[in-house]
Short mmCIF file of C-alpha atoms in Angstrom, two decimals:
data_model
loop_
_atom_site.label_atom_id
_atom_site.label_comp_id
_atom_site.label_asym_id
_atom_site.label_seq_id
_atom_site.Cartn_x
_atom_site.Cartn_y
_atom_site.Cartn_z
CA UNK K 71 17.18 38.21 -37.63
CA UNK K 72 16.81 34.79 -35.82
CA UNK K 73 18.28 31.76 -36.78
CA UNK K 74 16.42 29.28 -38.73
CA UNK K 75 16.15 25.72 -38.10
CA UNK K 76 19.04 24.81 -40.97
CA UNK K 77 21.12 27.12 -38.84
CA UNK K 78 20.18 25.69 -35.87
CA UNK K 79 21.42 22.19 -36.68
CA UNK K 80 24.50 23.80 -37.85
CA UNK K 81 24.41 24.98 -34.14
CA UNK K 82 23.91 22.01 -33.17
CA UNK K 83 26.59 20.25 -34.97
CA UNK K 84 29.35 22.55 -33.60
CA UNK K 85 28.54 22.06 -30.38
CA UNK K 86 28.35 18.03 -30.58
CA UNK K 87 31.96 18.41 -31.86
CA UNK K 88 33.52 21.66 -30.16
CA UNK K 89 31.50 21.73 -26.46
CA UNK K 90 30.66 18.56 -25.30
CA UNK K 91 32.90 15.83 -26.78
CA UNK K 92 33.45 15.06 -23.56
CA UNK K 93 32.90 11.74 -21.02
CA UNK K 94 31.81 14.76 -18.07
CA UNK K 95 29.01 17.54 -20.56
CA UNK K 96 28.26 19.04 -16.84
CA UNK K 97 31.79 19.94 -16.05
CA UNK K 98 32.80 21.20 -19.40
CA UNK K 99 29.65 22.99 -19.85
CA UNK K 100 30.38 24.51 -16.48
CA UNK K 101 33.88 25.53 -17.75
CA UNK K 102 32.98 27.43 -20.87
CA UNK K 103 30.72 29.81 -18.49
CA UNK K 104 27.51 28.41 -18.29
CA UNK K 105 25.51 29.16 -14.93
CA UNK K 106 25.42 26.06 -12.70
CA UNK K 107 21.40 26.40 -12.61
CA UNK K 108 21.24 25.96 -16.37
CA UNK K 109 23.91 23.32 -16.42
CA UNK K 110 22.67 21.84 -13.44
CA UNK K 111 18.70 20.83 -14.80
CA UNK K 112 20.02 19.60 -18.04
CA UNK K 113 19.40 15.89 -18.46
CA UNK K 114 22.69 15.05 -19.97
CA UNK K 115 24.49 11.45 -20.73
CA UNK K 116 27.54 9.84 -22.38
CA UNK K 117 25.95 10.69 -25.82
CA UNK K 118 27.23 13.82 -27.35
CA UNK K 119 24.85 14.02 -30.17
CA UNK K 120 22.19 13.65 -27.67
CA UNK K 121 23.61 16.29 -25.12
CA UNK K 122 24.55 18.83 -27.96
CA UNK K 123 20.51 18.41 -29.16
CA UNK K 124 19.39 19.15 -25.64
CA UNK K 125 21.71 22.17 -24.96
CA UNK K 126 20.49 23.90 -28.16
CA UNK K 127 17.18 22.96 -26.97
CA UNK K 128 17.01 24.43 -23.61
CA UNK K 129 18.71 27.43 -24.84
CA UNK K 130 16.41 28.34 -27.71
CA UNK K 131 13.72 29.23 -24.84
CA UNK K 132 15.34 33.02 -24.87
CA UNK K 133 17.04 35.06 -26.63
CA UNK K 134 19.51 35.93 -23.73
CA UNK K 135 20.40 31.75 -23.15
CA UNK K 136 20.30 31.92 -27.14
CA UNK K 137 22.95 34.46 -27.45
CA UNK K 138 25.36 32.98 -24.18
CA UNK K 139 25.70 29.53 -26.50
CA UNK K 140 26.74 31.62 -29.38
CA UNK K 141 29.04 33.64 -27.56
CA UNK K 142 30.37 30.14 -26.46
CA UNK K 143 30.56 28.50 -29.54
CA UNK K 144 32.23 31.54 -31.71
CA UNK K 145 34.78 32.25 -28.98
CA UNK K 146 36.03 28.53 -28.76
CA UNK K 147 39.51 27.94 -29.51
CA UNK K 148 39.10 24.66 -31.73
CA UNK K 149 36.32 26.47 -33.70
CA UNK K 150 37.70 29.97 -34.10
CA UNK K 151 40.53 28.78 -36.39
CA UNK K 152 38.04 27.29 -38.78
CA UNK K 153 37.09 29.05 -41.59
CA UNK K 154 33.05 28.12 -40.17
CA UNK K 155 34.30 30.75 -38.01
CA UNK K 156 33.11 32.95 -39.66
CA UNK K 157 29.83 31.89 -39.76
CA UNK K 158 29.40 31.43 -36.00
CA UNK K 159 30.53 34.99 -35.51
CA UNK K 160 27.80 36.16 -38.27
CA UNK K 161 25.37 34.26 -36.00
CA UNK K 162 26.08 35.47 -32.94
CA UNK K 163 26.06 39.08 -34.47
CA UNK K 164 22.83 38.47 -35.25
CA UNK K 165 21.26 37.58 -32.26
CA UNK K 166 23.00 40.58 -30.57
CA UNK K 167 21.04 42.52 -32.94
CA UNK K 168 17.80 39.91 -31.77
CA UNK K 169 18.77 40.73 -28.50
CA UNK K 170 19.11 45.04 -29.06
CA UNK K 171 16.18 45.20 -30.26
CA UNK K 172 13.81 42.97 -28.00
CA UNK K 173 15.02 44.98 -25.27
CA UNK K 174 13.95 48.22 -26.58
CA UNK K 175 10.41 47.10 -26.80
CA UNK K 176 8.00 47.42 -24.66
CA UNK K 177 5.96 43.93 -24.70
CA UNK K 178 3.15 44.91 -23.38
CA UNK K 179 2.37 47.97 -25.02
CA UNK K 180 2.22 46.03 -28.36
CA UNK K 181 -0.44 46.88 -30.81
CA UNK K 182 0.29 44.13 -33.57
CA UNK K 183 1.50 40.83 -32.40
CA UNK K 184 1.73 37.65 -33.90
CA UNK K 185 2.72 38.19 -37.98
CA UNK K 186 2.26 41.62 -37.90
CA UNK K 187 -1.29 41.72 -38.39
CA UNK K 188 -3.01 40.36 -35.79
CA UNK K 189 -4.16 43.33 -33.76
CA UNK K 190 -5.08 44.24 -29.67
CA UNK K 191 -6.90 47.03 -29.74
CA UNK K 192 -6.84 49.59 -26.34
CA UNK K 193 -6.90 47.72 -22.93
CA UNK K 194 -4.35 50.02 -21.48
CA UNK K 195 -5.28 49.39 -18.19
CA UNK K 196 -4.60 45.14 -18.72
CA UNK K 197 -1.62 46.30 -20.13
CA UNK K 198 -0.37 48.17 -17.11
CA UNK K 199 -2.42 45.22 -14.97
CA UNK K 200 -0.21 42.58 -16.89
CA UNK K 201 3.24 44.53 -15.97
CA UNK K 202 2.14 44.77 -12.37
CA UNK K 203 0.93 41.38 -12.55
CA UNK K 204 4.09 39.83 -13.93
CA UNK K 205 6.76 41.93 -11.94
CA UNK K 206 5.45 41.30 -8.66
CA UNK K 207 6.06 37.90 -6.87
CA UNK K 208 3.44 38.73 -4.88
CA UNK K 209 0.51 38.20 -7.36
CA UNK K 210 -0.46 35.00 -8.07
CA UNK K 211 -4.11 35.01 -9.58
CA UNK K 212 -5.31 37.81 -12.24
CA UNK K 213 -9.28 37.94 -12.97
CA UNK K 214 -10.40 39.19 -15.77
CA UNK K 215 -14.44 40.23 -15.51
CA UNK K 216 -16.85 42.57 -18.10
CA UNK K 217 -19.80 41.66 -20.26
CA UNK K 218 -20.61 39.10 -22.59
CA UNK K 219 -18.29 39.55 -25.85
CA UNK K 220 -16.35 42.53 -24.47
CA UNK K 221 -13.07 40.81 -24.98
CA UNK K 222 -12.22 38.74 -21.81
CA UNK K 223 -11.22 35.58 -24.32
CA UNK K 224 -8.86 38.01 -26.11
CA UNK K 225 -6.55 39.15 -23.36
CA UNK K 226 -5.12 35.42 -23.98
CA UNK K 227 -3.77 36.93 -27.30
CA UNK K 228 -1.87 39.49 -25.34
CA UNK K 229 -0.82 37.36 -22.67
CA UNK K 230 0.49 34.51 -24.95
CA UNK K 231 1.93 37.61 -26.87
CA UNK K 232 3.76 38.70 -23.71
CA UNK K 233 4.84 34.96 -22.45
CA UNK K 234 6.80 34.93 -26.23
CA UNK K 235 9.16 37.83 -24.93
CA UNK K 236 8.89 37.99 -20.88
CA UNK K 237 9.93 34.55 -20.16
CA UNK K 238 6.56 32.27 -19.62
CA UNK K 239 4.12 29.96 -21.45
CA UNK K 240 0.25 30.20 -20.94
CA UNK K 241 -0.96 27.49 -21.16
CA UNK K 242 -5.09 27.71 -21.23
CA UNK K 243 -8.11 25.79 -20.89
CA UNK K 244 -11.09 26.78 -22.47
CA UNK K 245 -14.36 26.25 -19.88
CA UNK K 246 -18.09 24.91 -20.48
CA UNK K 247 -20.76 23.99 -18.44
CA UNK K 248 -19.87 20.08 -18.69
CA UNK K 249 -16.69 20.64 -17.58
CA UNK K 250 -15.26 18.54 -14.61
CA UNK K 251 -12.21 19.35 -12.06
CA UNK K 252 -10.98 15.84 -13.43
CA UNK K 253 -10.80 17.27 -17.03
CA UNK K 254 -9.31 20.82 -16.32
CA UNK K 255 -6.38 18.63 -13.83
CA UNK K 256 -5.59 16.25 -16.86
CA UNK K 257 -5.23 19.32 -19.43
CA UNK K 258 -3.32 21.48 -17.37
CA UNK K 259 -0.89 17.94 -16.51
CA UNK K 260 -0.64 17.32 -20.02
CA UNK K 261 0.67 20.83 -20.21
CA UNK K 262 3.45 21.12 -17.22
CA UNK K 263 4.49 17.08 -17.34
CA UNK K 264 8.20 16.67 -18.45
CA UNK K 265 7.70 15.29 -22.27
CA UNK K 266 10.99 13.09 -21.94
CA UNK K 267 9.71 11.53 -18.61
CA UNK K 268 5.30 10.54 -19.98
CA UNK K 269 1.94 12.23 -17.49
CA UNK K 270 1.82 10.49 -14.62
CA UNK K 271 -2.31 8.93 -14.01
CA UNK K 272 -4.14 11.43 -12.44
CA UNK K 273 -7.62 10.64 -10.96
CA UNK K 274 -8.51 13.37 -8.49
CA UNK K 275 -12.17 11.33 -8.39
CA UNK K 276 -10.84 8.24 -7.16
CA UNK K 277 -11.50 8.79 -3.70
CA UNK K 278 -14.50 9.19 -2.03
CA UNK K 279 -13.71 12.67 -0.41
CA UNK K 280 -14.07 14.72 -3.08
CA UNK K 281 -12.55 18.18 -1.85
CA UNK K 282 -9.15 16.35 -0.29
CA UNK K 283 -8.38 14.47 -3.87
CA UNK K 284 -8.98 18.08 -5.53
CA UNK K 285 -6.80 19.51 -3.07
CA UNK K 286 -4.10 16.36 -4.08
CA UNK K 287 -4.52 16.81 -7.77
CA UNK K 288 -4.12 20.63 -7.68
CA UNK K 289 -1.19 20.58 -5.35
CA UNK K 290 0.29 18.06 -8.13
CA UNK K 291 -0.21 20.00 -10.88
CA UNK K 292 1.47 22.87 -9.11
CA UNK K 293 4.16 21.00 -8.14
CA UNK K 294 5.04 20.29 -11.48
CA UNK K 295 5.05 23.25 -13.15
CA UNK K 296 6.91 24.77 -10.01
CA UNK K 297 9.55 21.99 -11.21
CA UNK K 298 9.47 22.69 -14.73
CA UNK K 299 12.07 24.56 -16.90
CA UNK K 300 9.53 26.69 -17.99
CA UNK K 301 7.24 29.23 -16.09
CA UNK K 302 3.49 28.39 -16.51
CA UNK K 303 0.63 30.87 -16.38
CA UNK K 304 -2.19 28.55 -16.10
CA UNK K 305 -4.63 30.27 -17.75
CA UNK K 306 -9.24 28.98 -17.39
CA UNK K 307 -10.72 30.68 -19.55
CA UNK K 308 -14.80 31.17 -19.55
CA UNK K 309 -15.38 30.40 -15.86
CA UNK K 310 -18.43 32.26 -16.79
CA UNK K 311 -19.91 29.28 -18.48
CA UNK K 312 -19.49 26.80 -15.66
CA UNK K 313 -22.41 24.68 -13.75
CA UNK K 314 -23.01 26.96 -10.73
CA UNK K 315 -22.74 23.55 -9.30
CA UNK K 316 -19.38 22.29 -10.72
CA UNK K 317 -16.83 20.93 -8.94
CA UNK K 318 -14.18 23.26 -11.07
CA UNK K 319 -15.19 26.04 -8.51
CA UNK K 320 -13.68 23.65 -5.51
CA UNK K 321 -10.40 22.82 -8.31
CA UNK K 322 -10.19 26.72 -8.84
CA UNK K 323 -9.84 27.50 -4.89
CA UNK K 324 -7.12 24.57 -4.58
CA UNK K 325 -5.46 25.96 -7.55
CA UNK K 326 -5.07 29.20 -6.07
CA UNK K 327 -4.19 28.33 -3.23
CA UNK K 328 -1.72 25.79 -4.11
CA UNK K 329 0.29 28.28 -5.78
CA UNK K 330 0.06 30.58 -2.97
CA UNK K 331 1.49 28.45 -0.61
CA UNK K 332 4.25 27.37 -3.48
CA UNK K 333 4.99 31.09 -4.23
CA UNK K 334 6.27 31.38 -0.19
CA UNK K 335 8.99 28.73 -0.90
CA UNK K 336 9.98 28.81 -4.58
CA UNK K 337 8.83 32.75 -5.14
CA UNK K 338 8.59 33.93 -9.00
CA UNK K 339 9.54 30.07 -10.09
CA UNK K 340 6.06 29.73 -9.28
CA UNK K 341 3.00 29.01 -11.78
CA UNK K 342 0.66 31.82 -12.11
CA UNK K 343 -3.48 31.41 -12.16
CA UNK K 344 -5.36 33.63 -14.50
CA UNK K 345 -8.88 33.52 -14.52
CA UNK K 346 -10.66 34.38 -18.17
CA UNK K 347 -14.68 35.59 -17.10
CA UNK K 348 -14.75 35.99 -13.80
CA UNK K 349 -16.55 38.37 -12.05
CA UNK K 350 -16.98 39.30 -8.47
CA UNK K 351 -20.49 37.49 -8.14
CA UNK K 352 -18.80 34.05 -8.45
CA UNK K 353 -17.22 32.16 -5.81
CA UNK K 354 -14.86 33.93 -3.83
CA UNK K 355 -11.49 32.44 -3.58
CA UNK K 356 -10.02 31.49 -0.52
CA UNK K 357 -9.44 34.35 2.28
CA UNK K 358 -5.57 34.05 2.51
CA UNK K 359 -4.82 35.73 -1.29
CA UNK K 360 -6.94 38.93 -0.81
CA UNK K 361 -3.56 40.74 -0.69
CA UNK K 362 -2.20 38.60 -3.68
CA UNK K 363 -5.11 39.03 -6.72
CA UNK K 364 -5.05 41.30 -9.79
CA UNK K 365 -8.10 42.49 -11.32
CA UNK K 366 -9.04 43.66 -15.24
CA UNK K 367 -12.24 44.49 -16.47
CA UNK K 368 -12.67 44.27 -20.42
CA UNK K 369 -14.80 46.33 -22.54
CA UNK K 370 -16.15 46.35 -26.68
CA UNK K 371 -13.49 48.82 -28.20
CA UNK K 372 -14.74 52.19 -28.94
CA UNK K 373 -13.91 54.98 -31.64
CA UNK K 374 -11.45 56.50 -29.32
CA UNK K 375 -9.82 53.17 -28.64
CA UNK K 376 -9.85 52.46 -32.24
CA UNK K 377 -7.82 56.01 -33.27
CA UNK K 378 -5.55 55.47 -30.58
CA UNK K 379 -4.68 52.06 -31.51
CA UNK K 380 -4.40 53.18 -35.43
CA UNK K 381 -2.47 56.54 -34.51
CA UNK K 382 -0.16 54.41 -32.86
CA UNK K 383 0.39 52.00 -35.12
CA UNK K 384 0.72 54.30 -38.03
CA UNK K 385 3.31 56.32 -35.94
CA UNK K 386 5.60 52.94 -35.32
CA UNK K 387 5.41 51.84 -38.92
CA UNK K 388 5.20 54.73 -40.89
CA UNK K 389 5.33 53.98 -45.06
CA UNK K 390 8.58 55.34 -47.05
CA UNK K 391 6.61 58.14 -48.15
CA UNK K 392 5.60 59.87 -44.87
CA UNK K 393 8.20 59.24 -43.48
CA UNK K 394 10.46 62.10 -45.80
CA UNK K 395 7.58 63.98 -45.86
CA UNK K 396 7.02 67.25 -43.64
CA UNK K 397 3.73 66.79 -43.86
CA UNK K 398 4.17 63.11 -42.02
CA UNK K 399 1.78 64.38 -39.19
CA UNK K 400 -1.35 65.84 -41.05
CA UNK K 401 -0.67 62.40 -43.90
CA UNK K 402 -0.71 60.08 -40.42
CA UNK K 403 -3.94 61.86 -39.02
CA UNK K 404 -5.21 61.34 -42.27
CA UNK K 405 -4.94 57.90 -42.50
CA UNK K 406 -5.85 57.62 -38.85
CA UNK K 407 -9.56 58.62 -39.80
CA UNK K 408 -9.78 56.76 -43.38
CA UNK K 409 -9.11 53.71 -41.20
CA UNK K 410 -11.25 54.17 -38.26
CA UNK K 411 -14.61 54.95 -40.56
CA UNK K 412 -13.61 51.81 -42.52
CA UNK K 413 -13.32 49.61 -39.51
CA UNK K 414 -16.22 50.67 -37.28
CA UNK K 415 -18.58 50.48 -40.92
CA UNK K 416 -16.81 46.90 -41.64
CA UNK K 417 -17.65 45.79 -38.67
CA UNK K 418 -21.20 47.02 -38.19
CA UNK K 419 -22.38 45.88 -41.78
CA UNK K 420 -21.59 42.52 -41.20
CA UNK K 421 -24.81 40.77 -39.72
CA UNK K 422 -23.48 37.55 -39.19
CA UNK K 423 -24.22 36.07 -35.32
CA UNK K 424 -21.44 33.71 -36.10
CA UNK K 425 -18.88 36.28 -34.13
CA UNK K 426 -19.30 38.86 -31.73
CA UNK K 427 -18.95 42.75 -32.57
CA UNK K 428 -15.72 43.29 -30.77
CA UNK K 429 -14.05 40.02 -33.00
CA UNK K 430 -15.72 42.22 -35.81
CA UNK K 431 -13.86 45.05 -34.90
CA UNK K 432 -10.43 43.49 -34.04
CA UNK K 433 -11.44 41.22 -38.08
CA UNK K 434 -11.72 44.68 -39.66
CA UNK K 435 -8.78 46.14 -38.20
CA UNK K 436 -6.55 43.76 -39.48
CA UNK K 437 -7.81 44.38 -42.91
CA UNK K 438 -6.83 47.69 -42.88
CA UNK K 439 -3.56 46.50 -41.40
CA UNK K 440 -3.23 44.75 -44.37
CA UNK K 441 -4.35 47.08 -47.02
CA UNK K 442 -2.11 49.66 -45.56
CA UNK K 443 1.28 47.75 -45.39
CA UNK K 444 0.20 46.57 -49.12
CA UNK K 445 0.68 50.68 -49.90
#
């Protein structure tokens, strides 16, 4: 189970007064094990307090730095005659357990992500497409085409899903046909600039060249997140509703190839592009990444998809009952078709225009999530 936030400060505390009471936080850091990498981009001072907030910080962002500064903490001398002892050692045996169990799953074959309910129904080939995509320093730019209301929005849920437990943040901007190059740079730099250090302006307008300043702002932008801590997928969603005349197109290209010719120096430390509704009639992006582009194509989830995603599901969190029962596999199939008739007429009796049918679907699904774990 993972810490909570009390527990954290408790953290916290030990390590103000065990780790890095100390006039030199990068040398004594560096003693107790930690990598010189990780000890190396933390911004640490005279301040203990400080330091100790910022260590806990930059190791909450996985579970594997998460369980090193446990590991620390519970084996240090000073602290392991204490009777908190104890306590640290119950934490760290915790996050072990964290740690067990997040690498037995497979991420991207998730069916339920965020609170258990919220669902992602079928796309087995994005899933596969999103492995590829995020294993392979090679790819820098995944496009993501199909029609109108098939789901392109959605693979965002699955991606921010994955980012959670592979190491990355999305971080997405959501398209119209007003929008400017200037307005997609200053999101994405509000996302990637260091929040200790403020954004730097930005005004990729300012000159009267247009395409060069793009090509500035975008090779900015990239820079930064190439800097950052954190890896960035950099995620433009609804390209499909863009001005066929809008200077995003040009800010797309530079994008792209800004962290193409980053990905040749700094390799998978490099920010990833992933384009949300875009097909192959739209601009073409520059020559030089034909060899380095992923491709998905997203479709409304059928009957099939809909049994495989419930059998599935059912199968992974079976209730008490079928689970001691030697019937488990004709209750499971069961419940399998009890929930795909109830979704598929959910969704197709509700008339409202206010969502499309495929949000229907995924809507109805997680009410029979719901009424199921309430069993």
């Amino acid at each position: 189970m993972p810490l909570t936030e009390t527990e954290w400060d408790l953290v916290t505390e030990w390590v103000r007064e065990y780790l890095l009471d100390t006039t030199d936080p990068h040398t004594q850091l560096g003693q107790f094990g930690f990598s010189p990498e990780f000890v190396g981009g933390l911004p640490l001072t005279a301040i203990s307090a400080a330091n100790a907030r910022t260590l806990v910080e930059a190791s909450r962002k996985s579970i594997e730095r998460q369980l090193k500064l446990l590991e620390v903490v519970a084996t240090n001398d000073e602290l392991s005659v204490l009777p908190t002892a104890e306590k640290a050692e119950e934490f760290r045996t915790r996050l072990s357990e964290d740690h067990r169990k997040h690498a037995a799953q497979d991420h991207y074959r998730t069916c339920v992500l965020k609170n258990g309910t919220e669902v992602f129904i079928d796309r087995q080939d994005l899933r596969e497409t999103l492995r590829l995509f995020a294993q392979d320093p090679e790819k820098s730019v995944l496009l993501v085409d199909g029609d109108p209301d098939s789901g392109r929005s959605y693979t965002y849920n699955l991606i921010r899903h994955v980012g959670q437990h592979c190491g990355f943040r999305p971080a997405r901007v959501t398209l119209s046909r007003t929008t400017t190059a200037d307005k997609v740079i200053r999101r994405l730099a509000e996302f990637v600039a260091d929040p200790h250090a403020g954004i730097s302006p930005v005004n990729p307008t300012q000159l009267n060249d247009l395409l060069p300043s793009i090509d500035d702002a975008a090779h900015w932008v990239i820079r930064r997140a190439t800097a950052a801590d954190e890896r960035f997928w950099l995620v433009l969603d609804e390209c499909d509703k863009l001005d066929p005349n809008s200077d995003v197109w040009d800010c797309i290209g530079q994008l792209a190839l800004a962290i193409y010719e980053h990905t040749a120096v700094r390799g998978d430390g490099s920010p990833r592009l992933v384009l949300l509704g875009y097909g192959p009639m739209m601009r073409q992006l520059p020559y030089d990444l034909r060899g380095n582009l992923c491709r998905d194509t997203a479709r409304i989830a059928e009957a099939a998809d809909l049994r495989a995603f419930f059998d599935q599901y059912f199968h992974e969190s079976p209730l008490p009952s079928l689970a001691r029962s030697p019937l488990e596999e004709s209750g499971i199939a069961e419940l399998v078709d009890m929930a795909v008739d109830d979704v598929l007429r959910t969704a197709e009796a509700d008339t409202s225009e206010s969502e499309s049918y495929m949000r229907k679907i995924c809507t109805a699904a997680e009410g029979a999530i719901r009424a199921y774990q309430s069993l």
